[in-house]
Coordinates of C-alpha atoms in Angstrom, one line a residue:
X1 CA -15.7 1.4 -47.7
X2 CA -16.7 3.9 -50.3
X3 CA -19.3 6.2 -48.8
X4 CA -19.5 8.9 -51.3
X5 CA -18.4 9.1 -55.0
X6 CA -18.4 12.5 -56.5
X7 CA -20.5 12.8 -59.7
X8 CA -17.5 14.4 -61.4
X9 CA -15.5 11.3 -60.9
X10 CA -18.2 9.1 -62.6
X11 CA -18.4 11.6 -65.4
X12 CA -14.7 11.6 -65.8
X13 CA -14.5 7.8 -65.8
X14 CA -17.1 7.4 -68.5
X15 CA -15.5 10.1 -70.6
X16 CA -12.2 8.3 -70.2
X17 CA -13.7 5.1 -71.4
X18 CA -15.2 6.6 -74.6
X19 CA -11.9 8.2 -75.5
X20 CA -10.2 4.8 -76.1
X21 CA -12.0 2.7 -78.8
X22 CA -11.7 -1.0 -79.0
X23 CA -8.3 -1.8 -80.5
X24 CA -7.7 -4.5 -83.1
X25 CA -5.8 -7.4 -81.7
X26 CA -4.2 -10.0 -84.0
X27 CA -2.4 -13.1 -83.0
X28 CA 1.3 -13.3 -83.7
X29 CA 3.3 -16.4 -84.0
X30 CA 6.5 -15.1 -82.5
X31 CA 7.0 -18.3 -80.6
X32 CA 6.7 -20.4 -83.7
X33 CA 9.9 -21.8 -85.0
X34 CA 10.5 -24.6 -87.6
X35 CA 12.6 -26.6 -85.2
X36 CA 9.9 -26.6 -82.5
X37 CA 7.6 -29.6 -82.4
X38 CA 4.2 -28.9 -83.6
X39 CA 2.5 -31.0 -81.0
X40 CA 3.0 -28.5 -78.1
X41 CA 2.2 -25.2 -79.6
X42 CA 2.8 -22.2 -77.1
X43 CA 0.1 -19.7 -76.2
X44 CA -0.2 -17.1 -78.9
X45 CA 1.2 -13.6 -78.1
X46 CA -1.2 -10.9 -78.9
X47 CA 0.0 -7.9 -80.9
X48 CA -1.7 -4.5 -80.9
X49 CA -1.6 -2.8 -84.3
X50 CA -2.4 0.7 -85.3
X51 CA -4.7 1.6 -88.2
X52 CA -1.9 1.3 -90.8
X53 CA -0.7 -2.1 -89.8
X54 CA -4.2 -3.4 -89.4
X55 CA -5.2 -2.3 -92.9
X56 CA -1.9 -3.8 -94.2
X57 CA -2.6 -7.1 -92.6
X58 CA -6.2 -7.2 -93.9
X59 CA -4.9 -6.5 -97.4
X60 CA -2.3 -9.2 -97.2
X61 CA -4.8 -11.9 -95.9
X62 CA -5.8 -14.4 -98.7
X63 CA -9.4 -14.0 -99.8
X64 CA -10.0 -17.7 -99.6
X65 CA -10.0 -17.6 -95.9
X66 CA -13.1 -15.5 -95.8
X67 CA -14.9 -17.5 -98.4
X68 CA -14.2 -20.8 -96.7
X69 CA -15.4 -19.4 -93.4
X70 CA -18.7 -18.3 -95.0
X71 CA -19.3 -21.4 -97.0
X72 CA -18.9 -23.9 -94.2
X73 CA -20.6 -22.4 -91.1
X74 CA -21.7 -25.8 -89.6
X75 CA -18.1 -27.0 -89.6
X76 CA -17.0 -23.7 -88.0
X77 CA -19.8 -24.0 -85.4
X78 CA -18.7 -27.6 -84.7
X79 CA -15.1 -26.5 -84.3
X80 CA -16.3 -23.7 -82.1
X81 CA -18.4 -26.1 -80.1
X82 CA -15.5 -28.3 -79.5
X83 CA -13.2 -25.4 -78.8
X84 CA -15.5 -24.2 -76.0
X85 CA -15.5 -27.5 -74.2
X86 CA -12.7 -29.1 -72.2
X87 CA -11.5 -32.7 -72.5
X88 CA -14.3 -34.0 -70.3
X89 CA -16.9 -32.3 -72.5
X90 CA -17.8 -29.6 -69.9
X91 CA -18.4 -26.1 -71.3
X92 CA -15.6 -23.6 -70.9
X93 CA -15.9 -20.0 -69.8
X94 CA -17.1 -17.9 -72.8
X95 CA -14.3 -15.9 -74.4
X96 CA -16.0 -12.5 -73.8
X97 CA -16.2 -13.0 -70.0
X98 CA -12.9 -12.3 -68.2
X99 CA -11.9 -13.4 -64.7
X100 CA -11.9 -10.6 -62.1
X101 CA -8.1 -10.4 -61.9
X102 CA -7.8 -9.8 -65.7
X103 CA -10.5 -7.1 -65.4
X104 CA -8.5 -5.4 -62.7
X105 CA -5.4 -5.5 -64.9
X106 CA -7.3 -3.9 -67.7
X107 CA -8.5 -1.2 -65.3
X108 CA -5.0 -0.5 -64.1
X109 CA -3.6 -0.4 -67.6
X110 CA -6.3 2.1 -68.6
X111 CA -5.7 4.4 -65.7
X112 CA -1.9 4.2 -65.2
X113 CA 0.1 7.4 -65.1
X114 CA 2.3 6.5 -68.0
X115 CA 2.1 3.8 -70.7
X116 CA 5.0 2.3 -72.5
X117 CA 5.7 3.6 -76.0
X118 CA 3.9 1.9 -78.9
X119 CA 4.9 2.0 -82.5
X120 CA 4.0 0.1 -85.6
X121 CA 4.7 -3.6 -85.1
X122 CA 5.4 -3.2 -81.3
X123 CA 4.4 -6.1 -79.0
X124 CA 2.4 -5.6 -75.8
X125 CA 2.5 -8.9 -74.1
X126 CA -0.3 -8.2 -71.6
X127 CA -2.7 -7.0 -74.3
X128 CA -6.3 -7.5 -73.3
X129 CA -9.7 -6.3 -74.6
X130 CA -10.4 -2.6 -74.1
X131 CA -11.9 -1.3 -70.9
X132 CA -15.1 -0.2 -72.6
X133 CA -15.8 -3.8 -73.7
X134 CA -15.1 -5.1 -70.3
X135 CA -17.5 -2.6 -68.7
X136 CA -20.2 -3.5 -71.2
X137 CA -19.8 -7.2 -70.5
X138 CA -19.6 -6.5 -66.8
X139 CA -23.0 -4.8 -67.0
X140 CA -24.4 -7.9 -68.8
X141 CA -22.9 -10.3 -66.2
X142 CA -23.4 -8.7 -62.8
X143 CA -24.4 -5.2 -62.1
X144 CA -23.2 -5.4 -58.5
X145 CA -19.6 -5.6 -59.6
X146 CA -19.8 -2.1 -61.1
X147 CA -19.3 -0.5 -57.7
X148 CA -16.3 -2.7 -57.0
X149 CA -14.8 -1.6 -60.3
X150 CA -15.5 2.1 -59.6
X151 CA -13.8 1.7 -56.2
X152 CA -10.8 0.2 -57.8
X153 CA -10.8 3.0 -60.4
X154 CA -10.8 5.6 -57.6
X155 CA -8.0 3.9 -55.8
X156 CA -6.0 3.9 -59.0
X157 CA -6.8 7.6 -59.5
X158 CA -5.6 8.3 -56.0
X159 CA -2.3 6.6 -56.7
X160 CA -2.0 8.6 -59.9
X161 CA -2.7 11.8 -58.1
X162 CA -0.2 10.9 -55.4
X163 CA 2.5 10.3 -58.1
X164 CA 1.7 13.6 -59.7
X165 CA 2.0 15.3 -56.3
X166 CA 5.4 13.6 -55.7
X167 CA 6.6 14.8 -59.1
X168 CA 5.6 18.3 -58.1
X169 CA 7.5 17.9 -54.8
X170 CA 10.5 16.6 -56.7
X171 CA 10.4 19.7 -59.0
X172 CA 10.4 21.8 -55.8
X173 CA 13.7 20.3 -54.7
X174 CA 12.3 17.9 -52.1
X175 CA 13.8 14.5 -51.5
X176 CA 12.1 11.3 -52.5
X177 CA 11.9 10.0 -48.9
X178 CA 10.5 13.3 -47.6
X179 CA 8.0 13.5 -50.4
X180 CA 6.8 10.0 -49.9
X181 CA 6.4 10.4 -46.2
X182 CA 4.5 13.6 -46.6
X183 CA 2.2 12.3 -49.4
X184 CA 1.3 9.2 -47.4
X185 CA -0.1 11.6 -44.7
X186 CA -2.2 13.6 -47.1
X187 CA -5.1 11.4 -48.1
X188 CA -7.7 14.2 -47.7
X189 CA -5.7 16.6 -49.8
X190 CA -5.0 14.0 -52.4
X191 CA -8.8 13.4 -52.7
X192 CA -9.3 17.2 -52.9
X193 CA -6.9 17.4 -55.8
X194 CA -8.5 14.4 -57.5
X195 CA -12.0 15.9 -57.3
X196 CA -10.8 19.3 -58.5
X197 CA -9.0 17.6 -61.4
X198 CA -12.0 15.6 -62.4
X199 CA -14.2 18.7 -62.1
X200 CA -12.0 20.5 -64.6
X201 CA -13.1 18.0 -67.2
X202 CA -16.4 19.8 -67.5
X203 CA -14.7 22.9 -68.7
X204 CA -14.4 23.1 -72.5
X205 CA -10.8 24.3 -72.1
X206 CA -9.8 21.1 -70.5
X207 CA -12.2 18.7 -72.2
X208 CA -9.5 16.9 -74.2
X209 CA -6.7 17.2 -71.6
X210 CA -5.5 14.2 -69.6
X211 CA -6.1 13.6 -65.9
X212 CA -2.4 14.0 -65.1
X213 CA -2.3 17.4 -66.7
X214 CA -5.4 18.6 -64.8
X215 CA -4.1 17.2 -61.5
X216 CA -0.8 19.0 -62.0
X217 CA -2.6 22.2 -62.8
X218 CA -4.6 21.9 -59.6
X219 CA -1.5 21.3 -57.5
X220 CA 0.4 24.2 -59.1
X221 CA -2.5 26.6 -58.7
X222 CA -2.8 25.8 -55.0
X223 CA 0.8 26.7 -54.3
X224 CA 1.0 23.8 -51.9
X225 CA 4.7 23.0 -52.7
X226 CA 6.0 26.6 -51.8
X227 CA 3.8 26.5 -48.7
X228 CA 5.4 23.2 -47.6
X229 CA 8.8 24.7 -48.2
X230 CA 7.8 27.8 -46.1
X231 CA 6.4 25.7 -43.3
X232 CA 9.5 23.5 -43.2
X233 CA 11.6 26.6 -43.0
X234 CA 9.6 27.6 -39.9
X235 CA 10.7 24.4 -38.1
X236 CA 7.5 22.3 -38.7
X237 CA 8.0 18.6 -39.2
X238 CA 6.3 16.8 -42.1
X239 CA 3.6 15.1 -39.9
X240 CA 2.6 18.6 -38.6
X241 CA 2.7 20.0 -42.1
X242 CA 0.5 17.2 -43.4
X243 CA -2.0 17.6 -40.6
X244 CA -2.2 21.4 -41.2
X245 CA -2.8 20.9 -45.0
X246 CA -5.6 18.4 -44.3
X247 CA -7.1 20.8 -41.7
X248 CA -7.2 23.6 -44.2
X249 CA -9.7 21.8 -46.4
X250 CA -8.1 23.2 -49.5
X251 CA -7.8 26.8 -48.2
X252 CA -4.0 26.8 -48.0
X253 CA -3.7 30.6 -47.8
X254 CA -5.3 30.4 -44.3
X255 CA -2.2 28.6 -43.0
X256 CA 0.2 31.2 -44.1
X257 CA -2.1 34.0 -42.9
X258 CA -2.3 32.5 -39.4
X259 CA 1.4 31.7 -39.1
X260 CA 2.2 35.3 -39.9
X261 CA -0.2 36.5 -37.3
X262 CA 1.4 34.1 -34.6
X263 CA 4.7 35.7 -35.4
X264 CA 3.4 39.1 -34.7
X265 CA 2.5 38.0 -31.1
X266 CA 6.0 36.5 -30.6
X267 CA 5.2 32.8 -30.9
X268 CA 8.6 31.2 -31.6
X269 CA 9.1 29.1 -34.7
X270 CA 9.6 25.9 -32.8
X271 CA 6.1 26.2 -31.3
X272 CA 4.2 27.3 -34.5
X273 CA 3.3 23.8 -35.5
X274 CA 2.1 22.7 -32.1
X275 CA 0.2 25.9 -31.6
X276 CA -1.7 25.5 -34.9
X277 CA -2.5 21.9 -34.4
X278 CA -3.8 22.3 -30.8
X279 CA -5.8 25.5 -31.4
X280 CA -8.8 23.6 -32.6
X281 CA -10.1 22.4 -35.9
X282 CA -11.7 25.8 -36.8
X283 CA -8.7 28.0 -36.0
X284 CA -7.8 28.3 -39.7
X285 CA -11.2 29.7 -40.4
X286 CA -11.3 32.4 -37.7
X287 CA -10.9 36.0 -38.5
X288 CA -7.7 37.7 -37.3
X289 CA -9.7 40.5 -35.8
X290 CA -11.2 38.1 -33.3
X291 CA -7.8 36.9 -32.3
X292 CA -6.5 40.4 -31.9
X293 CA -9.4 41.3 -29.6
X294 CA -8.4 38.4 -27.3
X295 CA -4.8 39.5 -27.2
X296 CA -5.7 43.1 -26.4
X297 CA -8.0 42.0 -23.6
X298 CA -5.3 39.8 -22.0
X299 CA -2.8 42.6 -22.3
X300 CA -5.2 45.1 -20.6
X301 CA -5.4 42.7 -17.6
X302 CA -1.7 42.4 -16.8
X303 CA -0.4 40.0 -19.4
X304 CA 2.5 41.8 -21.1
X305 CA 2.7 41.9 -24.9
X306 CA 6.0 40.0 -25.0
X307 CA 4.4 37.3 -22.9
X308 CA 1.5 36.6 -25.2
X309 CA 3.5 34.4 -27.5
X310 CA 4.6 32.2 -24.6
X311 CA 1.1 32.0 -23.2
X312 CA -0.4 31.1 -26.6
X313 CA 2.3 28.5 -27.4
X314 CA 1.7 26.8 -24.0
X315 CA -2.1 27.1 -24.1
X316 CA -3.2 27.1 -27.8
X317 CA -6.7 26.2 -26.9
X318 CA -7.1 29.8 -25.7
X319 CA -7.4 30.9 -29.4
X320 CA -10.4 28.6 -29.9
X321 CA -12.6 30.4 -27.3
X322 CA -14.9 33.2 -28.0
X323 CA -14.4 36.6 -26.5
X324 CA -17.2 36.1 -24.0
X325 CA -15.6 32.8 -22.8
X326 CA -12.3 34.5 -22.4
X327 CA -13.8 37.4 -20.3
X328 CA -15.6 34.9 -18.1
X329 CA -12.4 33.0 -17.3
X330 CA -10.4 36.1 -16.6
X331 CA -13.1 37.5 -14.3
X332 CA -13.1 34.2 -12.4
X333 CA -9.6 35.0 -11.1
X334 CA -10.0 38.8 -10.8
X335 CA -13.0 38.3 -8.5
X336 CA -10.8 36.5 -6.0
X337 CA -8.9 39.6 -5.2
X338 CA -6.1 39.4 -7.7
X339 CA -4.7 42.6 -9.1
X340 CA -3.4 42.9 -12.7
X341 CA 0.2 42.1 -11.8
X342 CA -0.7 38.9 -9.9
X343 CA -3.0 37.8 -12.7
X344 CA -0.4 38.5 -15.4
X345 CA 2.4 36.6 -13.6
X346 CA 0.0 33.8 -12.8
X347 CA -0.9 33.3 -16.5
X348 CA 2.7 33.6 -17.5
X349 CA 3.8 30.9 -14.9
X350 CA 1.0 28.5 -15.9
X351 CA -0.9 29.5 -19.1
X352 CA -3.1 26.4 -18.8
X353 CA -4.9 28.0 -15.9
X354 CA -6.9 29.9 -18.4
X355 CA -7.8 27.3 -21.0
X356 CA -7.4 23.7 -20.0
X357 CA -10.2 23.4 -17.4
X358 CA -13.9 24.0 -17.4
X359 CA -15.5 26.6 -15.2
X360 CA -17.2 23.9 -13.2
X361 CA -13.8 22.2 -12.4
X362 CA -12.3 25.5 -11.5
X363 CA -15.1 26.3 -9.0
X364 CA -14.9 22.8 -7.4
X365 CA -11.1 23.2 -6.8
X366 CA -11.5 26.7 -5.3
X367 CA -14.2 25.4 -2.9
X368 CA -12.1 22.5 -1.9
X369 CA -9.2 24.7 -1.0
X370 CA -11.5 26.8 1.2
X371 CA -12.2 23.8 3.3
X372 CA -8.7 24.2 4.8
X373 CA -9.8 27.4 6.4
X374 CA -8.7 29.7 3.6
X375 CA -10.8 32.7 2.6
X376 CA -11.5 33.6 -1.1
X377 CA -8.7 36.2 -1.0
X378 CA -6.3 33.7 0.5
X379 CA -7.1 31.2 -2.3
X380 CA -6.6 34.0 -4.8
X381 CA -3.1 34.7 -3.4
X382 CA -2.3 31.0 -3.3
X383 CA -3.3 30.5 -6.9
X384 CA -1.3 33.6 -7.9
X385 CA 1.7 32.2 -6.2
X386 CA 1.2 28.5 -7.3
X387 CA -1.3 28.3 -10.2
X388 CA -0.3 24.7 -10.9
X389 CA -2.7 23.8 -8.2
X390 CA -5.5 24.2 -10.7
X391 CA -4.0 21.4 -12.7
X392 CA -4.4 18.9 -9.9
X393 CA -7.3 16.5 -9.6
X394 CA -9.3 16.6 -6.4
X395 CA -10.2 12.8 -6.4
X396 CA -6.8 11.6 -7.7
X397 CA -4.4 13.9 -6.0
X398 CA -5.7 16.0 -3.2
X399 CA -8.0 13.6 -1.3
X400 CA -5.5 10.7 -1.1
X401 CA -2.8 13.2 0.1
X402 CA -5.0 14.7 2.8
X403 CA -5.9 11.3 4.0
X404 CA -2.2 10.3 4.2
X405 CA -1.3 13.5 6.1
X406 CA -4.1 12.9 8.6
X407 CA -2.7 9.4 9.1
X408 CA 0.6 11.0 10.1
X409 CA -1.1 13.1 12.8
X410 CA -1.2 16.4 10.9
X411 CA -4.3 18.5 11.7
X412 CA -6.2 20.8 9.4
X413 CA -4.3 23.8 10.7
X414 CA -1.0 22.0 10.0
X415 CA -2.2 21.2 6.4
X416 CA -3.1 24.8 6.0
X417 CA 0.4 25.8 7.1
X418 CA 1.9 23.3 4.6
X419 CA -0.4 24.6 1.8
X420 CA 0.4 28.2 2.4
X421 CA 4.2 27.8 2.9
X422 CA 4.8 25.1 0.2
X423 CA 1.7 24.7 -2.0
X424 CA 3.7 22.5 -4.4
X425 CA 3.3 19.7 -1.9
X426 CA -0.3 19.4 -3.0
X427 CA 0.8 18.9 -6.6
X428 CA 2.8 15.8 -5.8
X429 CA 1.8 12.2 -6.0
X430 CA 2.2 11.1 -2.4
X431 CA 2.7 7.4 -3.2
X432 CA 5.8 8.1 -5.3
X433 CA 7.1 11.3 -3.7
X434 CA 6.1 11.7 -0.1
X435 CA 5.6 8.1 1.2
X436 CA 9.2 7.0 0.4
X437 CA 10.6 9.9 2.3
X438 CA 8.4 9.3 5.3
X439 CA 9.5 5.7 5.4
X440 CA 13.1 6.8 5.2
X441 CA 12.7 9.0 8.2
X442 CA 11.2 6.0 10.1
X443 CA 14.2 3.9 9.1
X444 CA 16.8 6.3 10.5
X445 CA 15.0 6.5 13.9
X446 CA 12.6 9.5 13.8
X447 CA 9.7 8.8 16.1
X448 CA 6.3 8.3 14.6
X449 CA 4.8 11.2 16.5
X450 CA 7.7 13.5 15.5
X451 CA 7.3 13.0 11.7
X452 CA 4.1 15.0 11.4
X453 CA 5.5 17.9 13.6
X454 CA 8.7 17.8 11.5
X455 CA 6.8 18.1 8.2
X456 CA 4.6 21.0 9.6
X457 CA 7.7 22.7 10.9
X458 CA 9.6 22.5 7.6
X459 CA 7.3 21.7 4.7
X460 CA 10.0 22.2 2.0
X461 CA 11.5 19.0 3.3
X462 CA 9.0 17.0 1.2
X463 CA 10.2 18.8 -2.0
X464 CA 13.8 17.6 -1.7
X465 CA 15.0 14.6 -3.6
X466 CA 15.3 11.5 -1.5
X467 CA 18.3 10.0 -3.3
X468 CA 20.0 13.3 -4.4
X469 CA 19.5 15.4 -1.3
X470 CA 18.2 13.8 1.8
X471 CA 20.2 10.5 1.8
X472 CA 23.6 12.1 1.0
X473 CA 23.2 14.6 3.8
X474 CA 22.4 11.9 6.3
X475 CA 25.4 9.8 5.2
X476 CA 27.7 12.8 5.5
X477 CA 26.5 13.6 9.0
X478 CA 27.1 10.1 10.1
X479 CA 30.5 9.6 8.4
X480 CA 32.2 13.0 8.5
X481 CA 30.4 15.0 11.2
X482 CA 30.5 12.4 14.0
X483 CA 26.7 12.0 14.4
X484 CA 26.0 8.5 15.8
X485 CA 23.3 6.2 14.5
X486 CA 21.5 6.7 17.8
X487 CA 21.4 10.5 17.4
X488 CA 20.7 10.8 13.7
X489 CA 16.9 10.5 14.1
X490 CA 17.0 13.2 16.8
X491 CA 19.1 15.5 14.6
X492 CA 16.7 15.2 11.7
X493 CA 13.7 15.7 13.8
X494 CA 15.1 18.8 15.6
X495 CA 16.7 20.3 12.6
X496 CA 15.0 19.2 9.3
X497 CA 16.4 22.3 7.7
X498 CA 19.8 20.7 7.9
X499 CA 18.8 18.3 5.1
X500 CA 18.4 21.2 2.7
X501 CA 22.0 22.4 3.1
X502 CA 24.6 22.0 0.4
X503 CA 27.3 19.5 1.5
X504 CA 30.2 21.1 -0.3
X505 CA 29.4 24.7 0.3
X506 CA 27.9 24.6 3.8
X507 CA 28.3 21.4 5.8
X508 CA 31.8 20.5 4.8
X509 CA 33.1 24.0 5.4
X510 CA 31.6 24.2 8.9
X511 CA 32.8 20.8 9.9
X512 CA 36.4 21.6 8.9
X513 CA 36.2 24.9 10.8
X514 CA 35.1 23.2 14.1
X515 CA 37.7 20.5 13.7
X516 CA 40.3 23.2 13.3
X517 CA 39.4 24.6 16.7
X518 CA 40.5 21.5 18.3
X519 CA 37.1 19.8 18.7
X520 CA 37.2 16.1 18.1
X521 CA 34.8 14.4 15.6
X522 CA 33.0 12.6 18.4
X523 CA 32.5 15.8 20.4
X524 CA 31.3 17.6 17.2
X525 CA 28.7 14.9 16.7
X526 CA 27.5 15.5 20.3
X527 CA 27.3 19.2 19.7
X528 CA 25.3 18.6 16.5
X529 CA 23.0 16.3 18.4
X530 CA 22.4 19.0 21.0
X531 CA 22.1 21.8 18.4
X532 CA 21.6 20.6 14.8
X533 CA 21.5 24.2 13.5
X534 CA 25.2 24.6 14.4
X535 CA 26.3 23.5 10.9
X536 CA 24.0 26.0 9.1
X537 CA 25.9 29.1 10.1
X538 CA 28.5 30.8 8.0
X539 CA 32.1 30.7 9.1
X540 CA 32.2 34.5 8.8
X541 CA 29.7 34.7 11.7
X542 CA 31.2 32.0 13.8
X543 CA 34.8 33.3 13.8
X544 CA 34.2 36.7 15.6
X545 CA 32.1 35.0 18.3
X546 CA 34.8 32.4 19.0
X547 CA 37.5 35.0 19.1
X548 CA 35.6 37.2 21.6
X549 CA 34.9 34.1 23.8
X550 CA 38.5 33.0 23.9
X551 CA 40.4 36.4 24.0
X552 CA 38.0 38.8 25.7
X553 CA 35.9 36.6 27.9
X554 CA 38.9 34.2 28.5
X555 CA 36.7 31.1 28.4
X556 CA 37.9 27.6 27.7
X557 CA 37.0 25.6 24.6
X558 CA 35.0 23.2 26.8
X559 CA 32.4 25.9 27.4
X560 CA 31.6 25.9 23.7
X561 CA 31.5 22.1 23.6
X562 CA 29.1 22.0 26.5
X563 CA 26.9 24.9 25.1
X564 CA 27.1 25.0 21.3
X565 CA 24.1 27.3 21.2
X566 CA 26.5 30.1 22.0
X567 CA 27.0 30.6 18.3
X568 CA 23.3 31.2 17.7
X569 CA 23.3 34.5 19.8
X570 CA 24.1 37.9 18.4
X571 CA 27.6 39.1 19.3
X572 CA 26.7 42.8 19.4
X573 CA 23.2 42.6 20.9
X574 CA 23.6 39.9 23.5
X575 CA 27.0 38.5 24.1
X576 CA 29.0 41.7 24.5
X577 CA 26.4 43.7 26.5
X578 CA 25.9 40.9 29.0
X579 CA 29.5 40.2 29.4
X580 CA 30.1 43.9 30.3
X581 CA 27.3 43.7 32.9
X582 CA 29.0 40.6 34.4
X583 CA 32.4 42.4 34.5
X584 CA 31.0 45.5 36.0
X585 CA 29.3 43.5 38.7
X586 CA 32.2 41.2 39.2
X587 CA 30.0 38.1 38.6
X588 CA 30.5 35.1 36.4
X589 CA 28.0 32.6 34.8
X590 CA 28.2 29.6 32.6
X591 CA 27.3 30.3 29.0
X592 CA 24.0 28.6 29.4
X593 CA 22.9 30.8 32.2
X594 CA 24.5 33.9 30.7
X595 CA 22.7 33.7 27.3
X596 CA 19.7 31.4 27.4
X597 CA 17.4 33.8 29.2
X598 CA 15.6 37.1 28.8
X599 CA 17.1 40.4 29.9
X600 CA 14.9 40.5 33.0
X601 CA 15.9 37.0 34.0
X602 CA 19.6 37.9 33.4
X603 CA 19.4 41.1 35.4
X604 CA 17.7 39.2 38.3
X605 CA 20.4 36.6 38.2
X606 CA 23.1 39.2 38.3
X607 CA 21.4 41.0 41.3
X608 CA 21.1 37.7 43.1
X609 CA 24.7 36.9 42.5
X610 CA 25.8 40.3 43.8
X611 CA 23.6 40.0 46.8
X612 CA 25.1 36.6 47.6
X613 CA 28.5 37.9 47.2
X614 CA 27.7 40.9 49.5
X615 CA 26.3 38.6 52.1
X616 CA 29.3 36.4 51.7
X617 CA 31.7 39.3 52.1
X618 CA 29.7 40.8 55.0
X619 CA 29.7 37.4 56.7
X620 CA 33.4 37.3 56.5
X621 CA 33.8 40.8 58.0
X622 CA 31.6 39.9 61.0
X623 CA 33.6 36.9 61.6
X624 CA 36.8 38.9 61.5
X625 CA 35.5 41.5 64.0
X626 CA 34.4 38.8 66.4
X627 CA 37.7 37.1 66.1
X628 CA 39.6 40.4 66.9
X629 CA 37.4 41.1 69.8
X630 CA 37.9 37.6 71.2
X631 CA 41.7 38.0 70.8
X632 CA 41.6 41.4 72.6
X633 CA 39.6 39.8 75.5
X634 CA 42.1 37.0 75.8
X635 CA 45.0 39.4 75.9
X636 CA 43.2 41.5 78.5
X637 CA 42.6 38.6 80.8
X638 CA 46.2 37.5 80.4
X639 CA 47.4 41.0 81.3
X640 CA 45.2 41.3 84.3
X641 CA 46.3 37.9 85.6
X642 CA 49.9 38.8 85.3
X643 CA 49.4 42.0 87.2
X644 CA 47.5 40.3 90.0
X645 CA 50.4 37.9 90.3

């Protein structure tokens, strides 16, 4: 719908109509041939003549034709009366009133970019009355159709302007397809060129110039074609170029000025278009001094100069804020105890934390995090470490997750531990990320009451991929490490850290080492079931302990199979010192009683063992003395009896 028609276009349209006077049209009998029957005469072809041919025809016409026409007007009127009625006697449409389609054809012919060449005697098969006569008869018939005709005239002018623009693009070495796609996305700029070209008609210098010439002059003066070439060189696609040109509202120099400024703050070329388009509709009209003030303020609060381009390209909306708004947003985070380094790294990690949310939303999220028992400083540290939390919705993300964790038996303190250790968990959608993993743990035999404790014990478990990390580790433990289906749930519940190990670099290397010691696969599975952490140690740490056990302590392999936790104790700080104490006191313990106790308990056990040995040895001495005394008494009696005899 046409809402506004510039007065300059009306003026140009009427001036255009007066420039083309009504041409003389004379019928030509090109289709007449002596061999053709005279009963079916074809429609006459109209011929447009210039002034010379018209005067020549008038001169060659016989004078009797005119005299006969003037002498017999009743006969002429009668012929005309019959000519304007059909075979049934109904009146025909008057010859000076044309159908709407023919009027549109006249309009298009009058406003087309280029007309075909005409010369004396040339034939124009679609010749119709002039546009001026049509407009005059139009006003006489129906004044309401004038607006429709003007709309059509504007549409045609737009098409003409678009063709002129394409011609300028072609001259600038652009392809036809690229030019067509770009022009189709520039309706506002095409209207701007059309209005400016029509306004030039008022100038005496361009009073007699054609519309095409004026439109070309406007396009050349705007330097839009070189600007398009420059923007394309800066990796902007034609949709972005078209949108920028329309946003400029004719001030194309502002685009080049702002792009040059963005380059000075290290915005990469691939992000220039997105940055310009997402910075707001008024970004092209802002002063560069205001933008420099924003950059300097961010730099003074910890955002490094070489980070500014990255921050702006990820959060272009920041450039649309006033200086007061930027200061308010920065102070919001600094008041939570952040220093400049924390604030700078936070903005670099997630630039949207400064510009994508309102202050009301930011306050609501901080207050919700405090409900887990965190102080303002703790929330500030949490946001500095994981600023993506500010991008999560309370209603759509946090509340459903908290409800689900509470259903798993996790208390508020457990949730606080999960939030502080792995805050990324609160950025997940629990339905697609957390719930499938919990169901998998149920399927492999982890008890319901152990799932919550397992998640609180090792929160990073929820960040692992179910299909790429968790399931492959479980399958490897059951197929290569000897863990039975009955024990796999126990292994996962006691050692969830095992699910984060790399199979090729950690698990497989350790399994091969234990098997090389002579441990069978079934025995290794039992060892893992008793101590899942066994497969997480490096072989370089396992080898010295095993060598000391076998060569120095002279213990059998079965001791390690029965007590796999032996590899978890320090060789220098626990195993060797306690072994020396045992050797010095000539006592011996199983590995479980030797290592799985404190120093006080171990010393007490050694003392008790020594005391028992002393008692045992002292008991044997007493028995030996009594036996010797009994033997001596027996010998004495035998001697005395012999003497008496």
